[in-house]
PDB file of C-alpha atoms in Angstrom:
ATOM      1  CA  MET M   1     130.952-151.945 -13.751  1.00 39.00           C
ATOM      2  CA  GLU M   2     130.690-148.317 -15.952  1.00 46.00           C
ATOM      3  CA  ILE M   3     134.536-148.726 -17.775  1.00 44.00           C
ATOM      4  CA  THR M   4     133.979-144.570 -18.075  1.00 46.00           C
ATOM      5  CA  GLN M   5     136.958-144.423 -15.380  1.00 49.00           C
ATOM      6  CA  ALA M   6     139.152-146.422 -13.066  1.00 47.00           C
ATOM      7  CA  SER M   7     137.724-147.468  -9.979  1.00 44.00           C
ATOM      8  CA  ALA M   8     139.375-146.217  -6.605  1.00 45.00           C
ATOM      9  CA  ALA M   9     139.058-149.442  -5.037  1.00 48.00           C
ATOM     10  CA  THR M  10     140.681-151.125  -7.856  1.00 50.00           C
ATOM     11  CA  THR M  11     144.833-151.471  -6.910  1.00 77.00           C
ATOM     12  CA  ARG M  12     146.303-153.914  -9.727  1.00 96.00           C
ATOM     13  CA  THR M  13     149.288-152.739 -12.326  1.00 98.00           C
ATOM     14  CA  ALA M  14     149.349-152.886 -15.546  1.00 98.00           C
ATOM     15  CA  LEU M  15     152.622-152.304 -17.994  1.00 98.00           C
ATOM     16  CA  ILE M  16     151.301-150.726 -21.094  1.00 99.00           C
ATOM     17  CA  VAL M  17     153.956-151.398 -23.268  1.00 98.00           C
ATOM     18  CA  ILE M  18     153.511-148.865 -26.186  1.00 98.00           C
ATOM     19  CA  ASP M  19     155.240-149.425 -30.232  1.00 98.00           C
ATOM     20  CA  VAL M  20     158.242-151.417 -29.499  1.00 98.00           C
ATOM     21  CA  GLN M  21     157.738-152.299 -32.895  1.00 98.00           C
ATOM     22  CA  GLU M  22     160.145-153.400 -35.479  1.00 98.00           C
ATOM     23  CA  SER M  23     158.521-150.338 -38.145  1.00 98.00           C
ATOM     24  CA  PHE M  24     160.660-148.095 -36.210  1.00 97.00           C
ATOM     25  CA  ARG M  25     163.561-149.952 -36.474  1.00 96.00           C
ATOM     26  CA  ARG M  26     163.239-149.533 -40.307  1.00 96.00           C
ATOM     27  CA  TYR M  27     162.921-145.829 -40.071  1.00 93.00           C
ATOM     28  CA  ASP M  28     165.763-144.195 -41.920  1.00 92.00           C
ATOM     29  CA  ASN M  29     166.873-142.106 -38.629  1.00 94.00           C
ATOM     30  CA  TRP M  30     166.461-144.841 -36.192  1.00 96.00           C
ATOM     31  CA  PRO M  31     170.776-144.428 -35.562  1.00 96.00           C
ATOM     32  CA  ALA M  32     169.395-140.848 -34.013  1.00 97.00           C
ATOM     33  CA  VAL M  33     166.846-142.838 -31.618  1.00 97.00           C
ATOM     34  CA  SER M  34     167.342-141.347 -28.043  1.00 97.00           C
ATOM     35  CA  ASN M  35     167.293-144.652 -26.261  1.00 98.00           C
ATOM     36  CA  PRO M  36     169.784-147.709 -27.581  1.00 97.00           C
ATOM     37  CA  GLN M  37     168.424-149.467 -24.641  1.00 97.00           C
ATOM     38  CA  ILE M  38     165.029-149.431 -25.459  1.00 98.00           C
ATOM     39  CA  VAL M  39     164.484-153.298 -26.087  1.00 98.00           C
ATOM     40  CA  GLU M  40     166.758-154.373 -22.672  1.00 98.00           C
ATOM     41  CA  GLN M  41     165.360-151.106 -20.879  1.00 98.00           C
ATOM     42  CA  VAL M  42     161.473-152.726 -22.384  1.00 98.00           C
ATOM     43  CA  ASP M  43     162.216-155.981 -20.833  1.00 98.00           C
ATOM     44  CA  ARG M  44     163.106-155.575 -17.827  1.00 98.00           C
ATOM     45  CA  LEU M  45     159.998-153.861 -16.787  1.00 98.00           C
ATOM     46  CA  VAL M  46     158.375-156.852 -18.219  1.00 98.00           C
ATOM     47  CA  ARG M  47     160.087-159.092 -16.386  1.00 98.00           C
ATOM     48  CA  LEU M  48     159.266-157.451 -13.319  1.00 98.00           C
ATOM     49  CA  ALA M  49     155.935-157.015 -13.936  1.00 98.00           C
ATOM     50  CA  ARG M  50     155.517-160.691 -14.435  1.00 98.00           C
ATOM     51  CA  ALA M  51     157.405-161.239 -11.386  1.00 97.00           C
ATOM     52  CA  LYS M  52     154.540-159.249  -9.346  1.00 97.00           C
ATOM     53  CA  GLY M  53     151.681-160.891 -10.911  1.00 97.00           C
ATOM     54  CA  ASP M  54     151.020-157.255 -13.060  1.00 98.00           C
ATOM     55  CA  LEU M  55     149.461-157.487 -16.192  1.00 98.00           C
ATOM     56  CA  VAL M  56     151.401-156.687 -19.431  1.00 98.00           C
ATOM     57  CA  VAL M  57     149.785-155.572 -22.268  1.00 98.00           C
ATOM     58  CA  TRP M  58     151.655-154.914 -25.689  1.00 98.00           C
ATOM     59  CA  VAL M  59     149.971-152.516 -28.147  1.00 98.00           C
ATOM     60  CA  LEU M  60     151.397-152.287 -31.790  1.00 98.00           C
ATOM     61  CA  HIS M  61     150.618-149.141 -34.073  1.00 98.00           C
ATOM     62  CA  SER M  62     149.328-150.408 -37.548  1.00 98.00           C
ATOM     63  CA  GLU M  63     148.142-147.932 -40.529  1.00 98.00           C
ATOM     64  CA  PRO M  64     146.463-150.330 -42.953  1.00 97.00           C
ATOM     65  CA  GLY M  65     146.484-149.790 -46.205  1.00 97.00           C
ATOM     66  CA  THR M  66     148.889-147.013 -46.590  1.00 98.00           C
ATOM     67  CA  GLY M  67     151.968-148.545 -47.806  1.00 97.00           C
ATOM     68  CA  ASN M  68     154.575-147.229 -45.217  1.00 97.00           C
ATOM     69  CA  LEU M  69     156.077-148.775 -42.383  1.00 98.00           C
ATOM     70  CA  PHE M  70     153.846-149.459 -39.882  1.00 98.00           C
ATOM     71  CA  ASP M  71     151.362-151.303 -43.115  1.00 98.00           C
ATOM     72  CA  PRO M  72     150.725-154.979 -41.761  1.00 97.00           C
ATOM     73  CA  ALA M  73     151.224-155.937 -45.609  1.00 98.00           C
ATOM     74  CA  LEU M  74     154.763-155.574 -44.770  1.00 97.00           C
ATOM     75  CA  GLY M  75     155.319-157.582 -41.951  1.00 97.00           C
ATOM     76  CA  HIS M  76     157.193-154.936 -39.957  1.00 98.00           C
ATOM     77  CA  VAL M  77     154.355-154.642 -36.710  1.00 98.00           C
ATOM     78  CA  HIS M  78     155.674-156.943 -34.461  1.00 98.00           C
ATOM     79  CA  PRO M  79     157.907-156.430 -31.346  1.00 98.00           C
ATOM     80  CA  ILE M  80     161.542-155.209 -31.718  1.00 98.00           C
ATOM     81  CA  GLU M  81     163.648-158.741 -31.565  1.00 97.00           C
ATOM     82  CA  GLY M  82     163.936-159.771 -27.769  1.00 97.00           C
ATOM     83  CA  LEU M  83     160.582-158.871 -27.033  1.00 98.00           C
ATOM     84  CA  ALA M  84     157.249-161.001 -26.671  1.00 98.00           C
ATOM     85  CA  PRO M  85     154.278-161.877 -24.867  1.00 98.00           C
ATOM     86  CA  ILE M  86     153.815-164.813 -23.390  1.00 98.00           C
ATOM     87  CA  ASP M  87     150.402-166.934 -23.098  1.00 97.00           C
ATOM     88  CA  GLY M  88     147.699-164.835 -21.693  1.00 95.00           C
ATOM     89  CA  GLU M  89     149.534-161.379 -22.454  1.00 98.00           C
ATOM     90  CA  PRO M  90     146.781-158.965 -24.047  1.00 98.00           C
ATOM     91  CA  VAL M  91     147.942-157.714 -27.753  1.00 98.00           C
ATOM     92  CA  VAL M  92     145.984-154.709 -28.454  1.00 98.00           C
ATOM     93  CA  THR M  93     146.620-152.757 -32.186  1.00 98.00           C
ATOM     94  CA  LYS M  94     145.803-148.941 -32.318  1.00 98.00           C
ATOM     95  CA  THR M  95     145.400-147.009 -35.331  1.00 98.00           C
ATOM     96  CA  SER M  96     145.779-143.281 -33.125  1.00 97.00           C
ATOM     97  CA  HIS M  97     148.388-142.156 -31.287  1.00 97.00           C
ATOM     98  CA  ASN M  98     146.684-143.024 -27.489  1.00 98.00           C
ATOM     99  CA  ALA M  99     146.471-146.662 -26.942  1.00 98.00           C
ATOM    100  CA  PHE M 100     142.584-145.599 -25.744  1.00 98.00           C
ATOM    101  CA  THR M 101     140.681-144.538 -28.775  1.00 97.00           C
ATOM    102  CA  THR M 102     140.999-146.998 -31.249  1.00 98.00           C
ATOM    103  CA  THR M 103     141.654-150.531 -28.713  1.00 98.00           C
ATOM    104  CA  ASN M 104     139.865-152.216 -26.148  1.00 98.00           C
ATOM    105  CA  LEU M 105     142.269-151.466 -23.288  1.00 98.00           C
ATOM    106  CA  GLN M 106     140.145-149.759 -21.159  1.00 97.00           C
ATOM    107  CA  GLN M 107     138.304-152.686 -21.414  1.00 97.00           C
ATOM    108  CA  LEU M 108     140.670-154.806 -20.574  1.00 97.00           C
ATOM    109  CA  LEU M 109     141.903-152.767 -17.506  1.00 98.00           C
ATOM    110  CA  VAL M 110     138.767-152.751 -15.749  1.00 97.00           C
ATOM    111  CA  GLN M 111     138.343-156.567 -16.221  1.00 96.00           C
ATOM    112  CA  HIS M 112     141.452-156.946 -14.669  1.00 96.00           C
ATOM    113  CA  GLY M 113     140.833-154.891 -11.666  1.00 97.00           C
ATOM    114  CA  VAL M 114     143.575-152.302 -12.812  1.00 97.00           C
ATOM    115  CA  GLY M 115     144.063-148.974 -10.848  1.00 97.00           C
ATOM    116  CA  GLU M 116     147.667-148.196 -11.842  1.00 98.00           C
ATOM    117  CA  LEU M 117     149.389-147.793 -15.437  1.00 98.00           C
ATOM    118  CA  VAL M 118     153.146-147.907 -15.699  1.00 98.00           C
ATOM    119  CA  ILE M 119     153.998-146.515 -19.325  1.00 99.00           C
ATOM    120  CA  CYS M 120     157.201-147.448 -21.843  1.00 98.00           C
ATOM    121  CA  GLY M 121     157.419-147.349 -25.077  1.00 98.00           C
ATOM    122  CA  ILE M 122     158.340-145.770 -28.731  1.00 98.00           C
ATOM    123  CA  ARG M 123     157.931-141.974 -29.026  1.00 98.00           C
ATOM    124  CA  THR M 124     158.252-140.570 -25.611  1.00 98.00           C
ATOM    125  CA  GLU M 125     156.555-137.585 -26.569  1.00 98.00           C
ATOM    126  CA  GLN M 126     154.002-138.846 -29.128  1.00 98.00           C
ATOM    127  CA  CYS M 127     152.283-142.354 -28.090  1.00 98.00           C
ATOM    128  CA  CYS M 128     153.479-142.727 -25.125  1.00 98.00           C
ATOM    129  CA  GLU M 129     152.842-138.652 -23.421  1.00 98.00           C
ATOM    130  CA  THR M 130     149.118-139.224 -24.967  1.00 98.00           C
ATOM    131  CA  THR M 131     148.605-142.476 -23.650  1.00 98.00           C
ATOM    132  CA  THR M 132     149.865-141.153 -20.114  1.00 98.00           C
ATOM    133  CA  ARG M 133     147.226-138.049 -20.336  1.00 98.00           C
ATOM    134  CA  VAL M 134     144.251-140.226 -21.682  1.00 98.00           C
ATOM    135  CA  GLY M 135     144.574-142.846 -18.513  1.00 98.00           C
ATOM    136  CA  SER M 136     145.276-140.269 -16.075  1.00 98.00           C
ATOM    137  CA  ASP M 137     142.007-138.455 -17.626  1.00 98.00           C
ATOM    138  CA  LEU M 138     140.159-142.077 -17.349  1.00 98.00           C
ATOM    139  CA  GLY M 139     141.111-141.872 -13.649  1.00 97.00           C
ATOM    140  CA  TYR M 140     144.502-144.730 -13.815  1.00 98.00           C
ATOM    141  CA  GLN M 141     147.589-143.611 -11.618  1.00 97.00           C
ATOM    142  CA  VAL M 142     150.341-143.602 -14.360  1.00 98.00           C
ATOM    143  CA  VAL M 143     153.987-143.685 -14.488  1.00 98.00           C
ATOM    144  CA  PHE M 144     156.111-142.676 -16.705  1.00 98.00           C
ATOM    145  CA  VAL M 145     158.884-144.607 -17.490  1.00 98.00           C
ATOM    146  CA  THR M 146     160.956-142.115 -19.009  1.00 98.00           C
ATOM    147  CA  ASP M 147     164.232-144.214 -19.559  1.00 98.00           C
ATOM    148  CA  ALA M 148     162.293-147.117 -20.985  1.00 98.00           C
ATOM    149  CA  THR M 149     161.007-145.076 -23.651  1.00 98.00           C
ATOM    150  CA  ALA M 150     162.741-143.700 -26.873  1.00 98.00           C
ATOM    151  CA  THR M 151     161.979-140.725 -29.350  1.00 98.00           C
ATOM    152  CA  HIS M 152     163.666-139.741 -32.534  1.00 97.00           C
ATOM    153  CA  PRO M 153     164.564-135.157 -33.193  1.00 97.00           C
ATOM    154  CA  ILE M 154     161.891-133.398 -34.438  1.00 96.00           C
ATOM    155  CA  GLU M 155     162.154-132.161 -38.111  1.00 95.00           C
ATOM    156  CA  HIS M 156     161.151-128.106 -37.510  1.00 96.00           C
ATOM    157  CA  ARG M 157     157.539-128.087 -39.450  1.00 95.00           C
ATOM    158  CA  ASP M 158     159.292-125.584 -42.036  1.00 95.00           C
ATOM    159  CA  ALA M 159     161.593-127.786 -42.859  1.00 94.00           C
ATOM    160  CA  PRO M 160     161.785-129.107 -46.590  1.00 94.00           C
ATOM    161  CA  ALA M 161     160.915-132.988 -47.128  1.00 92.00           C
ATOM    162  CA  GLY M 162     163.291-135.539 -47.783  1.00 91.00           C
ATOM    163  CA  ARG M 163     166.269-134.493 -46.362  1.00 94.00           C
ATOM    164  CA  SER M 164     168.842-137.042 -44.984  1.00 93.00           C
ATOM    165  CA  LEU M 165     169.135-137.795 -41.445  1.00 94.00           C
ATOM    166  CA  ALA M 166     172.732-135.362 -41.472  1.00 94.00           C
ATOM    167  CA  GLU M 167     170.629-133.024 -42.657  1.00 95.00           C
ATOM    168  CA  ILE M 168     168.063-132.999 -40.047  1.00 95.00           C
ATOM    169  CA  LEU M 169     170.537-133.292 -37.573  1.00 95.00           C
ATOM    170  CA  ALA M 170     172.530-130.442 -38.606  1.00 96.00           C
ATOM    171  CA  ASP M 171     170.090-128.031 -38.531  1.00 95.00           C
ATOM    172  CA  PRO M 172     169.496-125.593 -35.626  1.00 96.00           C
ATOM    173  CA  ARG M 173     165.817-125.918 -36.005  1.00 96.00           C
ATOM    174  CA  THR M 174     165.591-129.462 -34.819  1.00 96.00           C
ATOM    175  CA  LEU M 175     164.425-130.314 -31.776  1.00 95.00           C
ATOM    176  CA  GLY M 176     166.791-133.066 -30.277  1.00 97.00           C
ATOM    177  CA  THR M 177     165.854-135.533 -28.007  1.00 97.00           C
ATOM    178  CA  ALA M 178     167.301-134.492 -24.790  1.00 97.00           C
ATOM    179  CA  GLU M 179     164.774-131.501 -25.382  1.00 97.00           C
ATOM    180  CA  ILE M 180     162.014-133.187 -25.742  1.00 98.00           C
ATOM    181  CA  ILE M 181     162.776-136.078 -22.755  1.00 98.00           C
ATOM    182  CA  ALA M 182     162.747-132.800 -20.935  1.00 98.00           C
ATOM    183  CA  ARG M 183     159.643-131.192 -21.761  1.00 98.00           C
ATOM    184  CA  THR M 184     157.871-134.443 -21.872  1.00 98.00           C
ATOM    185  CA  GLU M 185     158.438-134.513 -17.846  1.00 98.00           C
ATOM    186  CA  TYR M 186     158.150-130.969 -16.927  1.00 98.00           C
ATOM    187  CA  ALA M 187     154.536-131.497 -18.766  1.00 98.00           C
ATOM    188  CA  LEU M 188     153.304-134.487 -17.106  1.00 98.00           C
ATOM    189  CA  ALA M 189     155.381-135.060 -13.990  1.00 98.00           C
ATOM    190  CA  GLY M 190     152.777-133.839 -10.861  1.00 93.00           C
ATOM    191  CA  ARG M 191     149.615-133.231 -13.158  1.00 96.00           C
ATOM    192  CA  PHE M 192     149.169-136.513 -15.180  1.00 98.00           C
ATOM    193  CA  ALA M 193     151.771-138.870 -13.851  1.00 98.00           C
ATOM    194  CA  ARG M 194     154.699-140.214 -12.146  1.00 98.00           C
ATOM    195  CA  ILE M 195     157.934-140.139 -13.472  1.00 98.00           C
ATOM    196  CA  ALA M 196     160.206-142.758 -12.679  1.00 98.00           C
ATOM    197  CA  THR M 197     163.798-145.282 -13.695  1.00 98.00           C
ATOM    198  CA  VAL M 198     163.421-148.780 -14.683  1.00 98.00           C
ATOM    199  CA  ALA M 199     166.282-149.157 -11.415  1.00 98.00           C
ATOM    200  CA  GLU M 200     163.709-147.353  -9.322  1.00 98.00           C
ATOM    201  CA  LEU M 201     161.015-149.409  -9.937  1.00 98.00           C
ATOM    202  CA  GLU M 202     162.961-152.571  -9.516  1.00 97.00           C
ATOM    203  CA  GLN M 203     164.534-151.653  -6.084  1.00 95.00           C
ATOM    204  CA  GLY M 204     160.306-151.240  -5.084  1.00 83.00           C
TER     205      GLY M 204
END
C-alpha cells in the first residue's frame, strides 16, 4: 500500500497527542496558557481512545543542540506529568511544526489502518493546526478537538525582544489566546477538519 495518501477503505481512528510536554511548562509564559486544564482534557481523550481500541500516537518536539527548552539534553522533552504512553503506543519525535514531515507518522498510520485523526495538543495554531492541514491533504478525515489544545498570546512582530509576560499582555498589539483559537477554528472548520469538543467525543 502506498503511504502517500490515506486509503478511503480504512476506518480506524488515531488520537494524535502533540507536544503536551514539559518544555512548554518551563517557559515564563506558561501562566498565560489558554487552557490550564490541557493535561486533564488530553487525558480524557487518551482514556476514551484506549477504551475504544483506537491507536494513540504521542508526538514530542525536539531541537537538539540548541540549548533551549526543546533540547533533549536539558531533560524536558517528555510528556507533562499526568500523561504517559503505555506499551504499544508509538512515540515519535519531530523537529518541524507539523507531526508528519520529520517523522514516520504516516507510515505508522498506514500500518495500523488509520483513516481518521483526532488532533489535540500544544499549540493550537501552530503544531496542531499544521498537522491538521497536512493530515487533511494526505486524505485523512480529521477531528480538531479545540478544548484539548492550548496556546499562548503572540507578540506583535515588531515588539522588542526580552519583555516580561506582563509587558507582553499589556501591549494592545499582542494577539490574545481567544482570538488565536477563534481564527484557527475559522480557518480549519469545514475545509480541513471537523471541530469538536472533548465532551462531544465522549458522548459519541
